[in-house]
Amino acid sequence: ISYRRHLTAPTYPIGWYYEYQKRLMDYFGTQEGYRFIYKQPVTERQLAYRSIIPYFKERYLNIILKTGKLYDYFPQADGIIIDRPMTSLFEAADSGLPVICLCADFVSIGIPEAVKEFLGRTLQTFSTYDEAISSLKVFLEEPDPNYIFNMDLGQLDSDFVLNSLHGREGVGN
């Protein structure tokens, strides 16, 4: 379990994640009239540069690779799609843009219910690739102000927020 980059949830298995990303790229690539920015940090592991990035660059002109900070692209965006719950969700929450964060059911069990409720419609769980794509279709085709997530932490006690993110509701209260 990685507490640093994911909402106390384990990361996805690599093979499953690659297939999931391919399905997302195939969906994005067929969406005429949309341009998608695939934001990938430059890392030592380089796994994405040997797998999903060549996959979409060879197939789709409407998916563009960017490597800067997520917030650098907010002015160019109409919405933000996050393919798994990570710290980018918190960055996106500060954008004022509609945000959807997809999360596989087998990972969402590691996210405390209080955090799920706090994230609201922004967090969309799924059990199949098709369910993830269906959530994206709704996000893109049916604008909804409930996707604009304002992370007003002032409404919550900071101990509650930190303890909730680490699955320890009630600790320190």
mmCIF file of C-alpha atoms in Angstrom:
data_model
loop_
_atom_site.group_PDB
_atom_site.id
_atom_site.type_symbol
_atom_site.label_atom_id
_atom_site.label_comp_id
_atom_site.label_asym_id
_atom_site.label_seq_id
_atom_site.Cartn_x
_atom_site.Cartn_y
_atom_site.Cartn_z
ATOM 1 C CA ILE A 1 0.000 0.000 0.000
ATOM 2 C CA SER A 2 1.380 3.350 -1.015
ATOM 3 C CA TYR A 3 0.357 6.261 1.164
ATOM 4 C CA ARG A 4 2.435 8.826 -0.659
ATOM 5 C CA ARG A 5 0.823 8.938 -4.091
ATOM 6 C CA HIS A 6 -2.480 7.094 -3.768
ATOM 7 C CA LEU A 7 -5.418 7.581 -1.429
ATOM 8 C CA THR A 8 -4.261 4.739 0.856
ATOM 9 C CA ALA A 9 -5.218 2.299 -1.880
ATOM 10 C CA PRO A 10 -2.903 -0.231 -3.513
ATOM 11 C CA THR A 11 -1.751 0.504 -7.030
ATOM 12 C CA TYR A 12 -3.145 -1.356 -10.007
ATOM 13 C CA PRO A 13 -1.435 -4.536 -11.305
ATOM 14 C CA ILE A 14 0.746 -3.528 -14.266
ATOM 15 C CA GLY A 15 -0.849 -5.802 -16.899
ATOM 16 C CA TRP A 16 -4.358 -4.842 -15.855
ATOM 17 C CA TYR A 17 -3.434 -1.140 -15.808
ATOM 18 C CA TYR A 18 -1.915 -1.264 -19.290
ATOM 19 C CA GLU A 19 -5.069 -2.877 -20.710
ATOM 20 C CA TYR A 20 -7.190 -0.295 -18.858
ATOM 21 C CA GLN A 21 -5.133 2.571 -20.274
ATOM 22 C CA LYS A 22 -5.368 1.103 -23.782
ATOM 23 C CA ARG A 23 -9.156 1.031 -23.470
ATOM 24 C CA LEU A 24 -9.152 4.651 -22.300
ATOM 25 C CA MET A 25 -6.872 5.713 -25.167
ATOM 26 C CA ASP A 26 -9.042 3.847 -27.687
ATOM 27 C CA TYR A 27 -12.095 5.677 -26.367
ATOM 28 C CA PHE A 28 -10.361 9.076 -26.366
ATOM 29 C CA GLY A 29 -8.952 8.478 -29.838
ATOM 30 C CA THR A 30 -12.452 8.035 -31.273
ATOM 31 C CA GLN A 31 -13.828 11.241 -29.761
ATOM 32 C CA GLU A 32 -13.832 13.672 -32.679
ATOM 33 C CA GLY A 33 -13.914 17.276 -31.610
ATOM 34 C CA TYR A 34 -11.965 16.596 -28.422
ATOM 35 C CA ARG A 35 -8.272 16.967 -27.789
ATOM 36 C CA PHE A 36 -6.879 15.071 -24.818
ATOM 37 C CA ILE A 37 -3.666 15.845 -22.962
ATOM 38 C CA TYR A 38 -1.972 12.773 -21.557
ATOM 39 C CA LYS A 39 0.088 14.116 -18.665
ATOM 40 C CA GLN A 40 2.987 11.850 -17.783
ATOM 41 C CA PRO A 41 5.844 12.838 -15.489
ATOM 42 C CA VAL A 42 9.362 12.064 -16.561
ATOM 43 C CA THR A 43 10.403 9.260 -14.224
ATOM 44 C CA GLU A 44 13.275 6.841 -13.837
ATOM 45 C CA ARG A 45 11.018 3.814 -14.372
ATOM 46 C CA GLN A 46 10.026 4.860 -17.913
ATOM 47 C CA LEU A 47 7.348 2.160 -18.078
ATOM 48 C CA ALA A 48 4.771 4.435 -19.733
ATOM 49 C CA TYR A 49 7.348 5.482 -22.329
ATOM 50 C CA ARG A 50 7.739 1.840 -23.369
ATOM 51 C CA SER A 51 4.058 0.912 -23.278
ATOM 52 C CA ILE A 52 1.051 3.240 -23.367
ATOM 53 C CA ILE A 53 2.746 6.299 -24.856
ATOM 54 C CA PRO A 54 3.883 4.517 -28.046
ATOM 55 C CA TYR A 55 0.460 2.854 -28.164
ATOM 56 C CA PHE A 56 -1.493 6.102 -28.432
ATOM 57 C CA LYS A 57 1.133 8.114 -30.346
ATOM 58 C CA GLU A 58 1.036 5.554 -33.169
ATOM 59 C CA ARG A 59 -2.760 5.644 -33.377
ATOM 60 C CA TYR A 60 -4.351 8.893 -32.289
ATOM 61 C CA LEU A 61 -3.630 12.493 -33.229
ATOM 62 C CA ASN A 62 -6.053 13.960 -30.679
ATOM 63 C CA ILE A 63 -4.064 12.646 -27.683
ATOM 64 C CA ILE A 64 -1.050 14.804 -26.896
ATOM 65 C CA LEU A 65 1.751 13.905 -24.491
ATOM 66 C CA LYS A 66 2.781 16.552 -21.947
ATOM 67 C CA THR A 67 5.333 16.159 -19.169
ATOM 68 C CA GLY A 68 5.051 19.364 -17.141
ATOM 69 C CA LYS A 69 3.153 19.986 -13.936
ATOM 70 C CA LEU A 70 -0.561 19.212 -14.077
ATOM 71 C CA TYR A 71 -1.569 22.741 -13.149
ATOM 72 C CA ASP A 72 0.378 24.099 -16.143
ATOM 73 C CA TYR A 73 -2.375 22.687 -18.363
ATOM 74 C CA PHE A 74 -5.435 23.951 -16.476
ATOM 75 C CA PRO A 75 -5.821 27.016 -18.752
ATOM 76 C CA GLN A 76 -6.003 24.705 -21.793
ATOM 77 C CA ALA A 77 -8.525 22.317 -20.240
ATOM 78 C CA ASP A 78 -12.306 22.162 -20.146
ATOM 79 C CA GLY A 79 -12.185 19.275 -17.669
ATOM 80 C CA ILE A 80 -9.769 16.884 -15.999
ATOM 81 C CA ILE A 81 -9.864 13.096 -16.198
ATOM 82 C CA ILE A 82 -7.779 11.137 -13.714
ATOM 83 C CA ASP A 83 -7.379 7.420 -14.345
ATOM 84 C CA ARG A 84 -6.710 6.443 -10.728
ATOM 85 C CA PRO A 85 -6.845 8.157 -7.336
ATOM 86 C CA MET A 86 -3.532 9.932 -6.857
ATOM 87 C CA THR A 87 -2.268 13.264 -5.634
ATOM 88 C CA SER A 88 -3.249 14.714 -9.027
ATOM 89 C CA LEU A 89 -6.846 14.549 -7.789
ATOM 90 C CA PHE A 90 -6.015 17.128 -5.143
ATOM 91 C CA GLU A 91 -4.236 19.326 -7.701
ATOM 92 C CA ALA A 92 -7.227 19.061 -10.021
ATOM 93 C CA ALA A 93 -9.619 19.957 -7.211
ATOM 94 C CA ASP A 94 -7.942 23.345 -7.061
ATOM 95 C CA SER A 95 -8.517 24.009 -10.776
ATOM 96 C CA GLY A 96 -12.167 25.044 -10.650
ATOM 97 C CA LEU A 97 -12.737 22.679 -13.597
ATOM 98 C CA PRO A 98 -14.968 19.609 -13.770
ATOM 99 C CA VAL A 99 -12.993 16.590 -12.550
ATOM 100 C CA ILE A 100 -13.605 12.875 -12.777
ATOM 101 C CA CYS A 101 -11.369 10.373 -11.046
ATOM 102 C CA LEU A 102 -11.907 6.772 -12.116
ATOM 103 C CA CYS A 103 -11.175 4.079 -9.578
ATOM 104 C CA ALA A 104 -11.430 0.314 -9.949
ATOM 105 C CA ASP A 105 -13.671 -1.332 -7.373
ATOM 106 C CA PHE A 106 -10.866 -3.595 -6.187
ATOM 107 C CA VAL A 107 -8.848 -0.494 -5.306
ATOM 108 C CA SER A 108 -11.702 1.608 -3.947
ATOM 109 C CA ILE A 109 -12.066 -0.754 -0.999
ATOM 110 C CA GLY A 110 -8.904 0.873 0.378
ATOM 111 C CA ILE A 111 -10.438 4.346 0.372
ATOM 112 C CA PRO A 112 -12.379 5.172 3.552
ATOM 113 C CA GLU A 113 -16.100 5.843 3.101
ATOM 114 C CA ALA A 114 -15.739 9.327 4.578
ATOM 115 C CA VAL A 115 -13.224 10.208 1.864
ATOM 116 C CA LYS A 116 -15.497 8.780 -0.853
ATOM 117 C CA GLU A 117 -18.362 10.903 0.452
ATOM 118 C CA PHE A 118 -16.099 13.954 0.616
ATOM 119 C CA LEU A 119 -15.051 13.450 -3.032
ATOM 120 C CA GLY A 120 -18.659 13.038 -4.162
ATOM 121 C CA ARG A 121 -19.391 12.575 -7.861
ATOM 122 C CA THR A 122 -15.767 13.314 -8.701
ATOM 123 C CA LEU A 123 -14.813 9.774 -7.662
ATOM 124 C CA GLN A 124 -16.354 7.206 -10.006
ATOM 125 C CA THR A 125 -15.759 3.553 -9.219
ATOM 126 C CA PHE A 126 -16.076 0.786 -11.783
ATOM 127 C CA SER A 127 -15.821 -2.976 -11.969
ATOM 128 C CA THR A 128 -15.262 -3.347 -15.724
ATOM 129 C CA TYR A 129 -13.449 -1.368 -18.399
ATOM 130 C CA ASP A 130 -16.814 -0.709 -20.061
ATOM 131 C CA GLU A 131 -18.157 0.839 -16.849
ATOM 132 C CA ALA A 132 -15.149 3.185 -16.753
ATOM 133 C CA ILE A 133 -15.831 4.228 -20.361
ATOM 134 C CA SER A 134 -19.522 4.748 -19.555
ATOM 135 C CA SER A 135 -18.565 7.098 -16.717
ATOM 136 C CA LEU A 136 -16.335 9.026 -19.118
ATOM 137 C CA LYS A 137 -19.146 9.321 -21.672
ATOM 138 C CA VAL A 138 -21.439 10.817 -19.052
ATOM 139 C CA PHE A 139 -18.680 13.181 -17.908
ATOM 140 C CA LEU A 140 -17.991 14.415 -21.447
ATOM 141 C CA GLU A 141 -21.554 14.513 -22.747
ATOM 142 C CA GLU A 142 -23.557 15.700 -19.752
ATOM 143 C CA PRO A 143 -21.983 18.693 -18.003
ATOM 144 C CA ASP A 144 -22.794 18.585 -14.315
ATOM 145 C CA PRO A 145 -21.689 21.114 -11.680
ATOM 146 C CA ASN A 146 -21.254 18.220 -9.238
ATOM 147 C CA TYR A 147 -18.057 17.334 -11.097
ATOM 148 C CA ILE A 148 -16.565 20.659 -10.053
ATOM 149 C CA PHE A 149 -14.910 19.635 -6.853
ATOM 150 C CA ASN A 150 -13.969 22.367 -4.427
ATOM 151 C CA MET A 151 -11.642 20.933 -1.864
ATOM 152 C CA ASP A 152 -12.665 23.333 0.847
ATOM 153 C CA LEU A 153 -10.769 21.711 3.662
ATOM 154 C CA GLY A 154 -11.855 24.532 5.912
ATOM 155 C CA GLN A 155 -15.161 22.734 6.279
ATOM 156 C CA LEU A 156 -13.423 19.813 7.984
ATOM 157 C CA ASP A 157 -11.150 19.499 10.962
ATOM 158 C CA SER A 158 -7.602 18.954 9.617
ATOM 159 C CA ASP A 159 -7.060 15.963 11.929
ATOM 160 C CA PHE A 160 -10.218 14.395 10.512
ATOM 161 C CA VAL A 161 -9.024 14.924 6.922
ATOM 162 C CA LEU A 162 -5.553 13.488 7.526
ATOM 163 C CA ASN A 163 -6.835 10.590 9.608
ATOM 164 C CA SER A 164 -9.535 9.838 7.029
ATOM 165 C CA LEU A 165 -7.012 9.767 4.210
ATOM 166 C CA HIS A 166 -5.025 7.224 6.182
ATOM 167 C CA GLY A 167 -8.084 5.154 7.145
ATOM 168 C CA ARG A 168 -8.106 6.107 10.813
ATOM 169 C CA GLU A 169 -11.475 7.848 11.254
ATOM 170 C CA GLY A 170 -12.000 9.064 14.747
ATOM 171 C CA VAL A 171 -8.316 8.995 15.702
ATOM 172 C CA GLY A 172 -7.225 12.249 17.272
ATOM 173 C CA ASN A 173 -10.740 13.696 17.521
#
